Short mmCIF file of C-alpha atoms in Angstrom, two decimals:
data_model
loop_
_atom_site.label_atom_id
_atom_site.label_comp_id
_atom_site.label_asym_id
_atom_site.label_seq_id
_atom_site.Cartn_x
_atom_site.Cartn_y
_atom_site.Cartn_z
CA VAL A 3 10.24 3.70 25.97
CA GLU A 4 13.67 2.54 27.08
CA THR A 5 15.74 0.73 24.49
CA PRO A 6 18.18 -1.40 26.48
CA THR A 7 20.18 -3.85 24.42
CA PRO A 8 19.46 -6.69 24.50
CA LEU A 9 15.70 -6.48 24.82
CA THR A 10 13.72 -9.59 25.55
CA ILE A 11 11.20 -9.86 22.73
CA GLY A 12 8.28 -12.26 23.01
CA PHE A 13 6.42 -13.53 19.94
CA LEU A 14 2.80 -14.56 20.32
CA GLY A 15 2.25 -17.35 17.81
CA GLY A 16 5.97 -17.19 17.21
CA THR A 17 6.43 -20.67 15.79
CA GLY A 18 4.78 -19.73 12.47
CA PRO A 19 6.80 -18.52 9.48
CA GLN A 20 6.51 -14.81 10.37
CA GLY A 21 7.48 -15.42 13.98
CA ARG A 22 10.42 -17.61 13.02
CA GLY A 23 11.61 -15.03 10.51
CA LEU A 24 11.26 -11.96 12.70
CA GLY A 25 12.48 -13.83 15.76
CA LEU A 26 15.67 -15.00 14.07
CA ARG A 27 16.32 -11.49 12.73
CA MET A 28 15.82 -9.98 16.19
CA ALA A 29 18.19 -12.60 17.62
CA GLN A 30 20.70 -11.63 14.92
CA ALA A 31 20.37 -8.06 16.15
CA GLY A 32 21.41 -9.18 19.63
CA HIS A 33 18.05 -9.47 21.35
CA ARG A 34 16.80 -12.34 23.48
CA VAL A 35 13.88 -13.96 21.69
CA LEU A 36 10.99 -15.97 23.11
CA LEU A 37 9.03 -17.81 20.43
CA GLY A 38 5.65 -18.48 22.02
CA SER A 39 3.18 -21.17 21.07
CA ARG A 40 -0.03 -22.57 22.51
CA ASP A 41 2.07 -25.63 23.31
CA ALA A 42 5.38 -24.85 25.05
CA GLN A 43 6.82 -28.25 24.15
CA ARG A 44 6.05 -27.66 20.48
CA ALA A 45 7.73 -24.27 20.71
CA ALA A 46 10.83 -25.87 22.21
CA ALA A 47 10.86 -28.45 19.40
CA VAL A 48 10.59 -25.71 16.76
CA VAL A 49 13.51 -23.87 18.30
CA GLU A 50 15.53 -27.06 18.35
CA GLU A 51 14.74 -27.48 14.66
CA LEU A 52 15.73 -23.86 14.02
CA ALA A 53 18.96 -24.36 15.93
CA GLU A 54 20.23 -26.59 13.15
CA VAL A 55 19.48 -23.85 10.66
CA VAL A 56 20.88 -20.91 12.53
CA GLY A 57 23.69 -22.35 14.57
CA GLY A 58 25.07 -19.66 16.80
CA LEU A 59 21.79 -17.92 17.42
CA ALA A 60 20.31 -20.90 19.17
CA GLY A 61 21.23 -19.77 22.66
CA ASP A 62 19.34 -16.50 22.26
CA VAL A 63 16.09 -18.04 21.01
CA LEU A 64 13.84 -19.94 23.40
CA GLY A 65 10.60 -21.78 22.70
CA VAL A 66 8.00 -21.12 25.41
CA GLY A 67 4.24 -20.96 25.97
CA ASN A 68 2.44 -17.87 24.70
CA GLU A 69 1.74 -16.64 28.19
CA GLN A 70 5.39 -16.81 29.19
CA ALA A 71 6.38 -15.14 25.91
CA CYS A 72 4.39 -12.12 27.11
CA ALA A 73 5.13 -12.27 30.81
CA ASP A 74 8.91 -12.40 30.41
CA ALA A 75 9.18 -9.94 27.51
CA ASP A 76 10.05 -6.26 27.35
CA VAL A 77 8.38 -6.03 23.95
CA VAL A 78 5.68 -8.32 22.52
CA PHE A 79 5.20 -9.10 18.82
CA VAL A 80 1.81 -10.45 17.78
CA VAL A 81 2.41 -12.72 14.78
CA LEU A 82 -0.77 -14.77 14.78
CA PRO A 83 -3.21 -15.59 12.03
CA TYR A 84 -6.08 -13.12 12.47
CA ASP A 85 -8.55 -15.88 13.34
CA GLY A 86 -6.71 -16.70 16.53
CA GLN A 87 -5.98 -13.20 17.72
CA ALA A 88 -8.96 -12.29 19.90
CA GLU A 89 -8.99 -15.49 21.94
CA LEU A 90 -5.27 -15.45 22.65
CA LEU A 91 -4.99 -11.75 23.43
CA GLU A 92 -7.77 -12.02 26.03
CA GLN A 93 -5.70 -14.70 27.78
CA VAL A 94 -2.48 -12.69 27.91
CA ALA A 95 -3.81 -9.15 28.40
CA GLY A 96 -2.65 -9.04 32.00
CA HIS A 97 0.98 -9.45 30.92
CA CYS A 98 0.93 -6.73 28.26
CA ALA A 99 -0.11 -3.58 30.13
CA GLY A 100 2.55 -0.89 29.84
CA LYS A 101 4.54 -2.83 27.24
CA VAL A 102 5.13 -2.01 23.61
CA VAL A 103 3.11 -4.49 21.56
CA VAL A 104 3.94 -4.73 17.86
CA ASN A 105 0.94 -6.02 15.96
CA CYS A 106 1.88 -7.75 12.70
CA VAL A 107 -1.48 -9.43 12.08
CA ASN A 108 -3.26 -9.07 8.74
CA ALA A 109 -7.03 -9.27 8.68
CA LEU A 110 -7.19 -11.12 5.34
CA ALA A 111 -9.13 -13.98 3.81
CA PHE A 112 -8.13 -16.10 0.83
CA ASP A 113 -10.03 -17.53 -2.12
CA LYS A 114 -9.26 -18.62 -5.68
CA ARG A 115 -8.61 -15.05 -6.84
CA GLY A 116 -6.12 -14.35 -4.08
CA ALA A 117 -6.23 -12.46 -0.80
CA VAL A 118 -8.93 -10.02 0.19
CA PRO A 119 -9.33 -7.87 3.32
CA VAL A 120 -11.93 -8.97 5.85
CA ALA A 121 -14.09 -6.52 7.78
CA VAL A 122 -13.03 -6.09 11.40
CA GLU A 123 -15.43 -4.44 13.81
CA ALA A 124 -12.62 -2.53 15.55
CA GLY A 125 -11.38 -1.30 12.16
CA SER A 126 -8.30 -3.48 11.83
CA ALA A 127 -6.43 -6.31 13.51
CA ALA A 128 -4.16 -3.77 15.21
CA GLU A 129 -7.04 -1.68 16.57
CA GLU A 130 -8.69 -4.86 17.83
CA CYS A 131 -5.40 -5.74 19.52
CA ALA A 132 -5.28 -2.31 21.19
CA ALA A 133 -8.87 -2.73 22.39
CA LEU A 134 -8.13 -6.17 23.86
CA LEU A 135 -4.90 -5.13 25.62
CA PRO A 136 -5.71 -2.25 27.99
CA GLY A 137 -2.62 -0.19 28.76
CA ALA A 138 -0.51 -1.77 26.02
CA ARG A 139 1.38 0.58 23.72
CA VAL A 140 0.37 -0.82 20.35
CA SER A 141 2.25 -0.13 17.16
CA SER A 142 1.28 -1.76 13.87
CA ALA A 143 4.13 -2.93 11.63
CA PHE A 144 5.84 -5.69 9.61
CA HIS A 145 2.56 -6.64 7.92
CA ASP A 146 3.81 -7.29 4.42
CA ILE A 147 7.33 -8.51 5.04
CA SER A 148 7.97 -11.85 3.35
CA ALA A 149 8.54 -14.61 5.87
CA VAL A 150 10.56 -16.40 3.21
CA ARG A 151 12.95 -13.48 2.90
CA LEU A 152 13.13 -13.01 6.66
CA GLN A 153 14.26 -16.59 7.11
CA ARG A 154 17.08 -16.28 4.56
CA LEU A 155 19.37 -14.95 7.26
CA GLU A 156 22.36 -14.58 4.97
CA GLU A 157 20.50 -12.12 2.68
CA PRO A 158 19.38 -8.55 3.42
CA VAL A 159 15.62 -7.92 3.53
CA GLU A 160 15.16 -5.12 0.99
CA ALA A 161 11.99 -3.57 2.36
CA ASP A 162 10.57 -0.51 4.04
CA VAL A 163 8.28 -1.34 6.94
CA LEU A 164 5.24 0.90 7.16
CA ILE A 165 4.54 1.66 10.81
CA CYS A 166 1.44 3.27 12.28
CA GLY A 167 0.23 3.85 15.79
CA ASP A 168 -0.95 6.42 18.28
CA ASP A 169 2.02 6.11 20.69
CA ASP A 170 4.98 7.98 19.26
CA GLU A 171 7.57 6.37 21.51
CA ALA A 172 6.32 2.88 20.68
CA ASN A 173 6.48 3.72 16.98
CA GLN A 174 10.02 5.02 17.39
CA LEU A 175 11.09 1.79 19.08
CA VAL A 176 9.70 -0.15 16.10
CA VAL A 177 11.60 2.12 13.71
CA HIS A 178 14.71 1.25 15.72
CA LEU A 179 14.05 -2.50 15.63
CA ALA A 180 13.21 -2.49 11.91
CA GLY A 181 16.47 -0.66 11.27
CA GLN A 182 18.38 -3.43 13.01
CA ILE A 183 17.40 -5.90 10.29
CA ASP A 184 19.87 -5.86 7.42
CA GLY A 185 18.39 -3.95 4.47
CA MET A 186 15.22 -2.92 6.27
CA ARG A 187 14.00 0.53 7.20
CA GLY A 188 11.02 1.68 9.25
CA VAL A 189 8.82 4.44 7.80
CA LEU A 190 6.22 6.19 9.96
CA ALA A 191 2.83 6.48 8.26
CA GLY A 192 0.60 8.04 10.93
CA PRO A 193 -2.16 7.06 13.36
CA LEU A 194 -3.27 3.51 14.17
CA ARG A 195 -6.44 3.99 12.13
CA LEU A 196 -4.27 3.58 9.00
CA SER A 197 -3.59 -0.02 9.99
CA ALA A 198 -6.62 -1.39 8.12
CA THR A 199 -5.08 -0.13 4.90
CA ILE A 200 -1.56 -1.27 5.73
CA GLU A 201 -2.87 -4.73 6.62
CA ALA A 202 -5.01 -4.85 3.47
CA PHE A 203 -2.06 -3.76 1.36
CA THR A 204 -0.55 -7.16 2.04
CA ALA A 205 -3.31 -8.52 -0.23
CA VAL A 206 -1.99 -6.27 -3.00
CA LEU A 207 1.54 -7.60 -2.56
CA ILE A 208 0.17 -11.16 -2.52
CA GLY A 209 -1.48 -10.32 -5.84
CA VAL A 210 1.82 -9.04 -7.20
CA ASN A 211 3.54 -12.20 -5.93
CA ARG A 212 1.03 -14.40 -7.76
CA ARG A 213 1.37 -12.43 -10.97
CA TYR A 214 5.16 -12.23 -11.06
CA LYS A 215 6.08 -15.38 -9.06
CA THR A 216 8.11 -13.40 -6.55
CA HIS A 217 8.25 -12.28 -2.92
CA ALA A 218 7.66 -8.56 -3.42
CA SER A 219 8.27 -5.82 -0.92
CA VAL A 220 7.89 -2.07 -0.89
CA ARG A 221 10.35 0.79 -0.78
CA VAL A 222 9.08 4.28 -0.09
CA VAL A 223 10.78 6.79 -2.38
CA GLY A 224 11.24 10.33 -1.10
CA VAL A 225 11.85 9.53 2.57
CA VAL B 15 -6.86 -3.34 -27.10
CA GLU B 16 -5.07 -1.64 -29.98
CA THR B 17 -2.27 0.68 -29.05
CA PRO B 18 -1.90 3.10 -31.97
CA THR B 19 0.50 5.94 -31.36
CA PRO B 20 -0.60 8.58 -30.81
CA LEU B 21 -3.69 7.70 -28.85
CA THR B 22 -6.23 10.34 -28.06
CA ILE B 23 -6.56 10.33 -24.28
CA GLY B 24 -9.45 12.15 -22.63
CA PHE B 25 -9.28 13.23 -18.99
CA LEU B 26 -12.55 13.60 -17.06
CA GLY B 27 -11.98 16.37 -14.56
CA GLY B 28 -8.69 16.92 -16.30
CA THR B 29 -8.09 20.52 -15.23
CA GLY B 30 -7.25 19.49 -11.65
CA PRO B 31 -3.66 18.83 -10.52
CA GLN B 32 -3.74 15.11 -11.29
CA GLY B 33 -5.27 15.66 -14.73
CA ARG B 34 -2.78 18.38 -15.59
CA GLY B 35 0.11 16.22 -14.44
CA LEU B 36 -0.91 13.00 -16.15
CA GLY B 37 -2.13 14.88 -19.22
CA LEU B 38 1.15 16.69 -19.71
CA ARG B 39 3.09 13.45 -19.24
CA MET B 40 0.93 11.66 -21.81
CA ALA B 41 1.44 14.58 -24.21
CA GLN B 42 5.19 14.26 -23.60
CA ALA B 43 4.85 10.61 -24.59
CA GLY B 44 3.38 11.67 -27.92
CA HIS B 45 -0.32 11.24 -27.29
CA ARG B 46 -3.07 13.73 -28.07
CA VAL B 47 -4.58 14.90 -24.79
CA LEU B 48 -8.05 16.26 -24.08
CA LEU B 49 -8.32 17.89 -20.66
CA GLY B 50 -12.03 17.85 -19.88
CA SER B 51 -13.86 20.11 -17.48
CA ARG B 52 -17.48 20.81 -16.64
CA ASP B 53 -16.89 24.16 -18.35
CA ALA B 54 -15.20 23.86 -21.76
CA GLN B 55 -14.14 27.52 -21.71
CA ARG B 56 -12.45 27.04 -18.35
CA ALA B 57 -10.67 23.98 -19.72
CA ALA B 58 -9.43 26.02 -22.69
CA ALA B 59 -8.19 28.73 -20.31
CA VAL B 60 -6.33 26.16 -18.20
CA VAL B 61 -4.63 24.77 -21.28
CA GLU B 62 -3.65 28.29 -22.35
CA GLU B 63 -2.15 28.77 -18.88
CA LEU B 64 -0.34 25.43 -19.17
CA ALA B 65 0.95 26.39 -22.62
CA GLU B 66 3.22 28.98 -21.00
CA VAL B 67 4.61 26.28 -18.73
CA VAL B 68 5.07 23.54 -21.25
CA GLY B 69 5.83 25.32 -24.48
CA GLY B 70 6.04 22.82 -27.27
CA LEU B 71 3.41 20.47 -25.89
CA ALA B 72 0.69 23.09 -26.28
CA GLY B 73 -0.49 21.87 -29.66
CA ASP B 74 -1.12 18.34 -28.37
CA VAL B 75 -3.18 19.36 -25.35
CA LEU B 76 -6.71 20.67 -25.79
CA GLY B 77 -9.17 21.93 -23.19
CA VAL B 78 -12.68 20.66 -23.83
CA GLY B 79 -15.93 19.80 -22.06
CA ASN B 80 -16.03 16.52 -20.15
CA GLU B 81 -18.44 14.97 -22.61
CA GLN B 82 -16.22 15.74 -25.58
CA ALA B 83 -13.20 14.47 -23.64
CA CYS B 84 -14.94 11.08 -23.59
CA ALA B 85 -16.57 11.12 -26.99
CA ASP B 86 -13.39 11.96 -28.92
CA ALA B 87 -11.02 9.76 -26.89
CA ASP B 88 -9.57 6.31 -27.51
CA VAL B 89 -8.83 5.99 -23.80
CA VAL B 90 -10.48 7.84 -20.91
CA PHE B 91 -8.79 8.74 -17.62
CA VAL B 92 -11.07 9.52 -14.67
CA VAL B 93 -9.20 12.03 -12.50
CA LEU B 94 -12.07 13.48 -10.48
CA PRO B 95 -12.50 14.00 -6.77
CA TYR B 96 -14.56 11.05 -5.56
CA ASP B 97 -17.49 13.27 -4.62
CA GLY B 98 -18.11 14.22 -8.23
CA GLN B 99 -17.61 10.83 -9.82
CA ALA B 100 -21.09 9.27 -9.85
CA GLU B 101 -22.90 12.30 -11.27
CA LEU B 102 -20.41 12.88 -14.06
CA LEU B 103 -20.00 9.24 -15.06
CA GLU B 104 -23.75 8.85 -15.47
CA GLN B 105 -23.67 11.74 -17.94
CA VAL B 106 -20.86 10.34 -20.09
CA ALA B 107 -21.58 6.61 -19.90
CA GLY B 108 -22.80 6.51 -23.50
CA HIS B 109 -19.39 7.61 -24.76
CA CYS B 110 -17.35 5.09 -22.77
CA ALA B 111 -18.71 1.71 -23.83
CA GLY B 112 -15.99 -0.44 -25.35
CA LYS B 113 -13.21 1.95 -24.34
CA VAL B 114 -10.43 1.48 -21.83
CA VAL B 115 -11.24 3.67 -18.83
CA VAL B 116 -8.44 4.28 -16.35
CA ASN B 117 -9.87 5.12 -12.97
CA CYS B 118 -7.50 7.18 -10.81
CA VAL B 119 -10.07 8.27 -8.21
CA ASN B 120 -9.40 7.80 -4.50
CA ALA B 121 -12.35 7.33 -2.18
CA LEU B 122 -10.79 9.29 0.70
CA ALA B 123 -11.92 11.84 3.26
CA PHE B 124 -9.73 14.29 5.16
CA ASP B 125 -9.72 15.53 8.74
CA LYS B 126 -7.17 16.95 11.18
CA ARG B 127 -5.35 13.63 11.50
CA GLY B 128 -4.93 13.23 7.77
CA ALA B 129 -6.63 11.16 5.12
CA VAL B 130 -8.89 8.22 5.78
CA PRO B 131 -10.68 5.84 3.39
CA VAL B 132 -14.43 6.31 2.99
CA ALA B 133 -16.84 3.40 2.57
CA VAL B 134 -18.09 2.96 -0.99
CA GLU B 135 -21.11 0.75 -1.58
CA ALA B 136 -19.60 -0.71 -4.75
CA GLY B 137 -16.37 -1.51 -2.87
CA SER B 138 -14.17 1.21 -4.31
CA ALA B 139 -14.23 4.22 -6.59
CA ALA B 140 -13.01 2.04 -9.46
CA GLU B 141 -15.69 -0.61 -8.96
CA GLU B 142 -18.32 2.14 -8.79
CA CYS B 143 -16.92 3.49 -12.05
CA ALA B 144 -17.21 0.06 -13.65
CA ALA B 145 -20.80 -0.25 -12.47
CA LEU B 146 -21.70 3.17 -13.87
CA LEU B 147 -20.06 2.61 -17.27
CA PRO B 148 -21.58 -0.51 -18.87
CA GLY B 149 -19.24 -2.00 -21.43
CA ALA B 150 -16.26 0.10 -20.41
CA ARG B 151 -12.98 -1.74 -19.85
CA VAL B 152 -12.01 -0.35 -16.46
CA SER B 153 -8.50 -0.50 -15.06
CA SER B 154 -7.59 1.12 -11.75
CA ALA B 155 -4.24 2.91 -11.58
CA PHE B 156 -2.18 6.04 -10.83
CA HIS B 157 -3.90 6.49 -7.46
CA ASP B 158 -0.98 7.55 -5.36
CA ILE B 159 1.20 9.35 -7.88
CA SER B 160 2.12 12.84 -6.70
CA ALA B 161 0.56 15.52 -8.92
CA VAL B 162 3.41 17.80 -7.88
CA ARG B 163 5.98 15.39 -9.25
CA LEU B 164 3.96 14.72 -12.38
CA GLN B 165 3.93 18.42 -13.20
CA ARG B 166 7.71 18.77 -12.86
CA LEU B 167 8.13 17.71 -16.46
CA GLU B 168 11.89 18.03 -16.44
CA GLU B 169 12.25 15.42 -13.67
CA PRO B 170 11.57 11.66 -13.80
CA VAL B 171 8.70 10.36 -11.67
CA GLU B 172 10.35 7.69 -9.54
CA ALA B 173 7.33 5.52 -8.83
CA ASP B 174 5.77 2.14 -9.50
CA VAL B 175 2.10 2.39 -10.41
CA LEU B 176 -0.01 -0.38 -8.90
CA ILE B 177 -2.61 -1.47 -11.45
CA CYS B 178 -5.63 -3.70 -10.88
CA GLY B 179 -8.57 -4.68 -12.99
CA ASP B 180 -10.51 -7.58 -14.43
CA ASP B 181 -9.68 -6.89 -18.12
CA ASP B 182 -6.17 -8.11 -18.86
CA GLU B 183 -5.78 -6.18 -22.11
CA ALA B 184 -6.89 -2.94 -20.49
CA ASN B 185 -4.40 -3.52 -17.68
CA GLN B 186 -1.63 -4.19 -20.19
CA LEU B 187 -2.38 -0.92 -21.98
CA VAL B 188 -2.05 0.91 -18.65
CA VAL B 189 1.28 -0.83 -18.02
CA HIS B 190 2.36 0.46 -21.42
CA LEU B 191 1.22 4.04 -20.74
CA ALA B 192 2.78 4.10 -17.26
CA GLY B 193 6.05 2.92 -18.78
CA GLN B 194 6.01 5.89 -21.17
CA ILE B 195 6.41 8.29 -18.26
CA ASP B 196 10.07 8.86 -17.45
CA GLY B 197 11.01 6.92 -14.30
CA MET B 198 7.64 5.23 -13.92
CA ARG B 199 6.75 1.56 -14.13
CA GLY B 200 3.40 -0.23 -14.07
CA VAL B 201 3.04 -3.25 -11.77
CA LEU B 202 0.02 -5.56 -12.04
CA ALA B 203 -1.55 -6.35 -8.69
CA GLY B 204 -4.62 -8.44 -9.56
CA PRO B 205 -8.40 -8.13 -9.81
CA LEU B 206 -10.39 -4.90 -9.59
CA ARG B 207 -11.54 -5.81 -6.10
CA LEU B 208 -8.07 -4.83 -4.87
CA SER B 209 -8.77 -1.24 -5.84
CA ALA B 210 -10.27 -0.33 -2.45
CA THR B 211 -6.91 -1.10 -0.87
CA ILE B 212 -4.87 0.60 -3.56
CA GLU B 213 -7.04 3.72 -3.29
CA ALA B 214 -6.85 3.63 0.50
CA PHE B 215 -3.09 3.22 0.37
CA THR B 216 -2.92 6.79 -0.87
CA ALA B 217 -3.97 7.76 2.67
CA VAL B 218 -0.88 5.96 3.96
CA LEU B 219 1.38 7.88 1.60
CA ILE B 220 -0.35 11.13 2.59
CA GLY B 221 0.49 10.20 6.19
CA VAL B 222 4.11 9.61 5.21
CA ASN B 223 4.13 12.94 3.38
CA ARG B 224 2.87 14.76 6.48
CA ARG B 225 5.40 13.08 8.72
CA TYR B 226 8.46 13.58 6.51
CA LYS B 227 7.43 16.71 4.55
CA THR B 228 7.85 14.97 1.22
CA HIS B 229 5.98 13.69 -1.83
CA ALA B 230 6.51 9.98 -1.32
CA SER B 231 5.98 7.23 -3.84
CA VAL B 232 6.33 3.49 -3.87
CA ARG B 233 8.72 1.11 -5.58
CA VAL B 234 7.93 -2.58 -5.60
CA VAL B 235 11.08 -4.61 -4.94
CA GLY B 236 11.31 -8.08 -6.43
CA VAL B 237 9.44 -7.41 -9.70
#
């Protein structure tokens, strides 16, 4: 995997909180960012709204349709709710072959007691993503990073990002990108089959957040 | 839950690395510790062996049979391999009713690629434990704490212990006990149904350990 700077990074479902947060941080790091949405006009409106917030970054962040966010990108981030993943990935699969695809989707459901993992036939949202995108180089990461903290651009994001995947070079690129966010560090956890647990762990942090009224994150001690 | 000091804490399967580590740390904190084993004589021999390592703690740590470890304890720690849990818990259920039972068991399997969660009909090792011990006040904790680090008694254990369970007082007692270990802190994550994920997360840390040749632990930032 080449790591030219700037990369063009496309975000599928990028107008949601996670996409806005990661997109703005990647723009801060000097990358060109395409925030994709089902509706390209809506994406453009969101970016216009963000422009007021982020000032100087505006020129490096574009709102586009999801398909263009893939087609024009060097690297694709999947930042969808799990419910929408399968349908959208089938539409854009042709644009993802050979590219690093960073899957940030959590297969979770919510009820009165909090978040709880949902069963996924492929094993996890990330493994489903890999199955739906033939030839894509899928790495699973950024699952439990607070979108609230990501969007506070003036503050560091004190968090270690657990990364798993079966393509070492793709994982290394994600380590690199995570390290470009102030305060953040990428930590390699192992094969893609660990993604179910890493996705589910977000439910644990959501539980901690409920209990302590916070936006918790994880640091790995000993690495 | 009363918290007299010292408590008598019984460890089911306590002669293994996790039982030795947690047992010695609880003895350091001033509690009376019963390390249980299938074979009471073997347990006594292990404690004699540990006595050379730990010197002054020897009088507060006893090796006993698993049944006695439950019967004589105020609080019971389950530190078994998952494979042995169901059989043993059925044998000791009569001694656990009304007591706080801290389940530290991970439902994991191992192969060449590392650790991987195994499916448990009850949902998790801790939920299975709760089902097998009617009237016990089960809290799930200490799943991913390195036994190596626990046994280095002269060093702090830099780790946050994720705790889940449906009995608030039991959980609070575990927070208290975790906080008595130098460097450690208990963090409440939510209901017992989160235990599957907390147990499985140990597989992620094992993956990190393989990758970085370390004994990793977790800190929760923001609590």
